[in-house]
PDB file of N, CA and C in Angstrom:
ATOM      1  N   UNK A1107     209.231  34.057  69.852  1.00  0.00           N
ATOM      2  CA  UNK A1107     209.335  32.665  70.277  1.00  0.00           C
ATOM      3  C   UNK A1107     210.282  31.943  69.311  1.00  0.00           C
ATOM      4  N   UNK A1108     211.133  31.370  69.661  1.00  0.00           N
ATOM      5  CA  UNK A1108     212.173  30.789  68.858  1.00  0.00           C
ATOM      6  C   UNK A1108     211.891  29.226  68.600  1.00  0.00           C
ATOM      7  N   UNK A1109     212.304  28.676  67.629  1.00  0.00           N
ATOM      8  CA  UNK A1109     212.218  27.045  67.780  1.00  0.00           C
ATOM      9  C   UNK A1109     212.049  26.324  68.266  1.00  0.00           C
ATOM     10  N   UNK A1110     213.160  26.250  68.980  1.00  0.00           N
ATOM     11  CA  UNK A1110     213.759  25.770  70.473  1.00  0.00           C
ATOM     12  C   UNK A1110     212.372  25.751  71.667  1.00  0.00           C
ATOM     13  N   UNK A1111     211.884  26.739  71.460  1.00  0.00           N
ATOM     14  CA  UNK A1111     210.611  27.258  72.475  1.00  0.00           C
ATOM     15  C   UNK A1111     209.204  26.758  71.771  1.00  0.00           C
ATOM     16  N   UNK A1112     209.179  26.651  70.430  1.00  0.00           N
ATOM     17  CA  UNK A1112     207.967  25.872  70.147  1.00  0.00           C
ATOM     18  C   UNK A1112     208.253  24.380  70.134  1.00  0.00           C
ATOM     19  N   UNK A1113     209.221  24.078  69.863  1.00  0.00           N
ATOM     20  CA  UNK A1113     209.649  22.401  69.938  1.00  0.00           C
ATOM     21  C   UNK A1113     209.320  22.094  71.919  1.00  0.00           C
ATOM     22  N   UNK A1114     209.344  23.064  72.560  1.00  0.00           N
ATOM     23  CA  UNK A1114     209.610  22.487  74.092  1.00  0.00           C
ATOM     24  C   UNK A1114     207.761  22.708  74.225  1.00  0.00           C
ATOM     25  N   UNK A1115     207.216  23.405  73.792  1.00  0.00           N
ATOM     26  CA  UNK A1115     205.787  23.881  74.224  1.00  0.00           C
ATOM     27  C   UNK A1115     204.848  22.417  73.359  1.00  0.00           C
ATOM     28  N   UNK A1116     205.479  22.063  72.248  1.00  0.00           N
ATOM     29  CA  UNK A1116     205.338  21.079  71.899  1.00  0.00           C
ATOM     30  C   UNK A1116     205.011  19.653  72.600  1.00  0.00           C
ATOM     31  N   UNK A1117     206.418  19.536  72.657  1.00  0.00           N
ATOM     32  CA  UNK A1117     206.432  18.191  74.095  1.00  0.00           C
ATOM     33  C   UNK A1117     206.076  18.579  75.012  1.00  0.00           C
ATOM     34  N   UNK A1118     206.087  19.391  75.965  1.00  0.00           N
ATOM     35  CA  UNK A1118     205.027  19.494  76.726  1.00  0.00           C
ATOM     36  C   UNK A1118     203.261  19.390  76.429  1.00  0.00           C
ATOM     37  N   UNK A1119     202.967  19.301  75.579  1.00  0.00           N
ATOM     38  CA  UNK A1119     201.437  19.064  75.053  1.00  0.00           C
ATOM     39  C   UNK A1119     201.293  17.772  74.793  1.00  0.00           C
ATOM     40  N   UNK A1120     202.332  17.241  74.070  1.00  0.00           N
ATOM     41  CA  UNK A1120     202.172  15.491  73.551  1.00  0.00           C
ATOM     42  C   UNK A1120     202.572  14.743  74.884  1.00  0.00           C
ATOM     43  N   UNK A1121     203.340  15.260  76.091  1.00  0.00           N
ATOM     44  CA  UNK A1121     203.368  14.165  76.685  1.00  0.00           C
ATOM     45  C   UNK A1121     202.072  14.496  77.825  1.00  0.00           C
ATOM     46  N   UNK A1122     201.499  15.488  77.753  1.00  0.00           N
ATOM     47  CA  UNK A1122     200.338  15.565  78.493  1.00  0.00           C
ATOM     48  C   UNK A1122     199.017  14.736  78.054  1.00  0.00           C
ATOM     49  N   UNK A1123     199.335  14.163  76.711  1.00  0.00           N
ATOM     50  CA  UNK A1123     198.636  13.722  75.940  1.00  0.00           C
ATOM     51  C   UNK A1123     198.598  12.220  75.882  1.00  0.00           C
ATOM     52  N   UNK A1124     200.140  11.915  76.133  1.00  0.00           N
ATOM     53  CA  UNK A1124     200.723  10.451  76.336  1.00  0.00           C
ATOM     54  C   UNK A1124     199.639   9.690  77.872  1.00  0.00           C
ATOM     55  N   UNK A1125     200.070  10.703  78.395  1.00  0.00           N
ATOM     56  CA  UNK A1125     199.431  10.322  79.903  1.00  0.00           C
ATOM     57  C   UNK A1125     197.437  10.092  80.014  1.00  0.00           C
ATOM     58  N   UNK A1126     197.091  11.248  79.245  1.00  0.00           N
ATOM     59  CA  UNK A1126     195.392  10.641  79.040  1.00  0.00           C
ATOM     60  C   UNK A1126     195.566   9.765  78.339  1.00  0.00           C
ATOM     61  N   UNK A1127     196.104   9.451  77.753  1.00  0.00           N
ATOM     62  CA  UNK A1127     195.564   8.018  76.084  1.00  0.00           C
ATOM     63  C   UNK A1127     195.662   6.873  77.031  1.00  0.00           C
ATOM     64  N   UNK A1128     194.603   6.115  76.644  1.00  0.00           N
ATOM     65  CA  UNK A1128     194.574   4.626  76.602  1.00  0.00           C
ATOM     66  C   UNK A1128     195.079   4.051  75.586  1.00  0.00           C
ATOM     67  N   UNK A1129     195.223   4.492  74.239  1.00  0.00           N
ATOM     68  CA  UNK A1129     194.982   3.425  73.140  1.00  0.00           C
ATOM     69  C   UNK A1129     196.221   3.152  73.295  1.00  0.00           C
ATOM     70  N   UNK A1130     197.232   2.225  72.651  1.00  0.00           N
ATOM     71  CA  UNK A1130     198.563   1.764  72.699  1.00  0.00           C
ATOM     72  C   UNK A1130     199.183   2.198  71.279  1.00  0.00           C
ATOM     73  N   UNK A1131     198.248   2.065  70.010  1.00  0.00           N
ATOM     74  CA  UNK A1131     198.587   2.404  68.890  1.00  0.00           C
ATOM     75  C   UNK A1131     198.705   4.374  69.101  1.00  0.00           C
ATOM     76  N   UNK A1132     197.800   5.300  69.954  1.00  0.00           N
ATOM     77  CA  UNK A1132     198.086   6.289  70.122  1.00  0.00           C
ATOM     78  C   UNK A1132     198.986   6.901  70.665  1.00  0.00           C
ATOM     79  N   UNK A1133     199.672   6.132  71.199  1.00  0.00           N
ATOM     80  CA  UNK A1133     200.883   6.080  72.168  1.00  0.00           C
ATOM     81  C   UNK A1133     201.751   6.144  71.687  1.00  0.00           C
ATOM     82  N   UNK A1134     201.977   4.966  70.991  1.00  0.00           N
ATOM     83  CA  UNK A1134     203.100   4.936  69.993  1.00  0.00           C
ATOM     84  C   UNK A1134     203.750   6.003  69.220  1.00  0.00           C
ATOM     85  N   UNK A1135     202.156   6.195  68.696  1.00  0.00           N
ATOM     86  CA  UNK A1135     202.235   7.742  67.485  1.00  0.00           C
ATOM     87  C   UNK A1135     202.747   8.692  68.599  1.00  0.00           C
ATOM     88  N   UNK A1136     202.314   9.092  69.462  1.00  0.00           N
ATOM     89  CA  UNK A1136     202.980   9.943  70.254  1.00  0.00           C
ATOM     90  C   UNK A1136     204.724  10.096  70.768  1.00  0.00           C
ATOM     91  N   UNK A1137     204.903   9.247  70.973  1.00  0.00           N
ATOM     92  CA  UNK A1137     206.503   8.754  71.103  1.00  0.00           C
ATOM     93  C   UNK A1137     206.767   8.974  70.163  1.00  0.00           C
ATOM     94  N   UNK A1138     206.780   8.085  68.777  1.00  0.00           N
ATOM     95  CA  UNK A1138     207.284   8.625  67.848  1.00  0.00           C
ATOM     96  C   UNK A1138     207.723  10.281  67.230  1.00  0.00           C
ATOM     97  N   UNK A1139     206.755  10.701  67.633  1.00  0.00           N
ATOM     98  CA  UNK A1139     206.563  12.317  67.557  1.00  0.00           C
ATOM     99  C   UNK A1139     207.683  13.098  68.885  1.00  0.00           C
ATOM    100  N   UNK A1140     207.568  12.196  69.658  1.00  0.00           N
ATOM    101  CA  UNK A1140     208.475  12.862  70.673  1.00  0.00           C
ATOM    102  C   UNK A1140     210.018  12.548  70.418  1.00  0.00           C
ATOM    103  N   UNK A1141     210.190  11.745  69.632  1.00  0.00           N
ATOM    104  CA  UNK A1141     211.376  11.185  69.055  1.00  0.00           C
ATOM    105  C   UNK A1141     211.898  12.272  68.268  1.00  0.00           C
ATOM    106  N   UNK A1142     210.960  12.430  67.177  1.00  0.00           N
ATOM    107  CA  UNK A1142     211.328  13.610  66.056  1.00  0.00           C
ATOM    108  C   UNK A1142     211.394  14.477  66.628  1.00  0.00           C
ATOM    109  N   UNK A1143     210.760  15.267  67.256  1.00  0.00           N
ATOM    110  CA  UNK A1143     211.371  16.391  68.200  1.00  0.00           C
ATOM    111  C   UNK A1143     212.830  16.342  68.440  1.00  0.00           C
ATOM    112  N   UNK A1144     212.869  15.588  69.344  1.00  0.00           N
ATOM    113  CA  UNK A1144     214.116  15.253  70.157  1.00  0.00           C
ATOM    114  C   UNK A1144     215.639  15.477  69.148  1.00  0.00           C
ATOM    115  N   UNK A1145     214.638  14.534  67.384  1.00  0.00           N
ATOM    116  CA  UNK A1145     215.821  14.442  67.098  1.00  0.00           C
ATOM    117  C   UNK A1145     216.067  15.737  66.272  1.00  0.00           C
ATOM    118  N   UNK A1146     215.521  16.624  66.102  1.00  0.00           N
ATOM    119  CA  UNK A1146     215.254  18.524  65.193  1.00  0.00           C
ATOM    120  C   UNK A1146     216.197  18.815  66.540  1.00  0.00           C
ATOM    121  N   UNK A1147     216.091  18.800  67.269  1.00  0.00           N
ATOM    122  CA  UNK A1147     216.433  19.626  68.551  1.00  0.00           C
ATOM    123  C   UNK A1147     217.942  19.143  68.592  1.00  0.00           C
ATOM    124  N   UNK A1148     218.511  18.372  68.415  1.00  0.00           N
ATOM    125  CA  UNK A1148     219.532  17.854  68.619  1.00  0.00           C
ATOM    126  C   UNK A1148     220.023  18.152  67.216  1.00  0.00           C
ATOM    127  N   UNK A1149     219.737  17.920  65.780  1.00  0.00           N
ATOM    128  CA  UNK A1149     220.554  18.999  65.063  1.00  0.00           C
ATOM    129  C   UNK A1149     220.057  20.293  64.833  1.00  0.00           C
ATOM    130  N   UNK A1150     219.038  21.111  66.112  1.00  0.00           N
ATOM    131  CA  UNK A1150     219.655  22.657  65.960  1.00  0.00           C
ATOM    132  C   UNK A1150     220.658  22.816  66.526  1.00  0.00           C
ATOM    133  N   UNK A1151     220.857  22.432  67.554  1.00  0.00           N
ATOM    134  CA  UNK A1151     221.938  22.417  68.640  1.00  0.00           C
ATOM    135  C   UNK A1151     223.350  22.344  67.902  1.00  0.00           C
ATOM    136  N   UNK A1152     223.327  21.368  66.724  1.00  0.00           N
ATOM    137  CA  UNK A1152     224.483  20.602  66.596  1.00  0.00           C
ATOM    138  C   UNK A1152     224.758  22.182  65.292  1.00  0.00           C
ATOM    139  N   UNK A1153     224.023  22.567  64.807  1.00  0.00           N
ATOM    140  CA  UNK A1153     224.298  23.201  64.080  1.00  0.00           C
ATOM    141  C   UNK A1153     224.503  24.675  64.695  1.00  0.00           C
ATOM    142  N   UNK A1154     224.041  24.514  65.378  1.00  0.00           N
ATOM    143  CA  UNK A1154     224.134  26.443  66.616  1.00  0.00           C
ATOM    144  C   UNK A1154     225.915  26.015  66.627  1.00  0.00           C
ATOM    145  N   UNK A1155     226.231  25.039  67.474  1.00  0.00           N
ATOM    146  CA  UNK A1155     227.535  24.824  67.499  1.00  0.00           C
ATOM    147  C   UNK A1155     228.593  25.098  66.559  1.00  0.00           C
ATOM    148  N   UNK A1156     228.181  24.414  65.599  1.00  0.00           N
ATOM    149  CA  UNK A1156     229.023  24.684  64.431  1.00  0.00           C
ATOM    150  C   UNK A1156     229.392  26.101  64.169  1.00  0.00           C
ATOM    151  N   UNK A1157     227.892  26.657  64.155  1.00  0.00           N
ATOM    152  CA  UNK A1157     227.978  28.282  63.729  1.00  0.00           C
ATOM    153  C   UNK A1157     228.770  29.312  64.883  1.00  0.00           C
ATOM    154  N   UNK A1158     228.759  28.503  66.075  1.00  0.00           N
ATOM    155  CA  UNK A1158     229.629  29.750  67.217  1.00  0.00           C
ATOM    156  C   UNK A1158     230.912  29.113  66.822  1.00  0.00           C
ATOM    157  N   UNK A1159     231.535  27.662  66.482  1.00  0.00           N
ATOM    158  CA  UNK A1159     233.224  27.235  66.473  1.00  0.00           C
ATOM    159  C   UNK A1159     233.596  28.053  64.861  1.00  0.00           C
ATOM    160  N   UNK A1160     232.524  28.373  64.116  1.00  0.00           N
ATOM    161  CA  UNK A1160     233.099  28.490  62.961  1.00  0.00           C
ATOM    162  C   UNK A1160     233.578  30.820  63.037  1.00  0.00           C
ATOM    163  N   UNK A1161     232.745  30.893  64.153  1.00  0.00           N
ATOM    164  CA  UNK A1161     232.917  32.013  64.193  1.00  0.00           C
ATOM    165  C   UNK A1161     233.919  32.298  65.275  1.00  0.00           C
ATOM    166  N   UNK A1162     234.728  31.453  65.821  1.00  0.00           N
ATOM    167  CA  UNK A1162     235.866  32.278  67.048  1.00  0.00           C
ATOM    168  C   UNK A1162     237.021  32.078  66.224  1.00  0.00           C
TER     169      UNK A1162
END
């Protein structure tokens, strides 16, 4: 299982999670968390990139 694949199995759990919560402060925390994801994921990506331009 690669990163990429626990970061997605991830958000898939927190936003299943988003959807039962009532509280608003739990919510939040949740988003937030879905944020950080989002934003790991966006520099693996940025760095996968780097590593295939630095190799052609």
């Amino acid at each position: 299982m690669t990163t990429l694949d626990i970061f997605k199995k991830e958000l898939n759990l927190l936003t299943v999670e988003m959807q039962r919560c009532n509280n608003s402060r739990i919510k939040n925390q949740i988003l937030s968390d879905i944020l950080l994801i989002q934003s790991a994921v966006i520099d693996i990506l940025k760095t996968a990139e780097r590593a295939i331009h630095k190799k052609v």
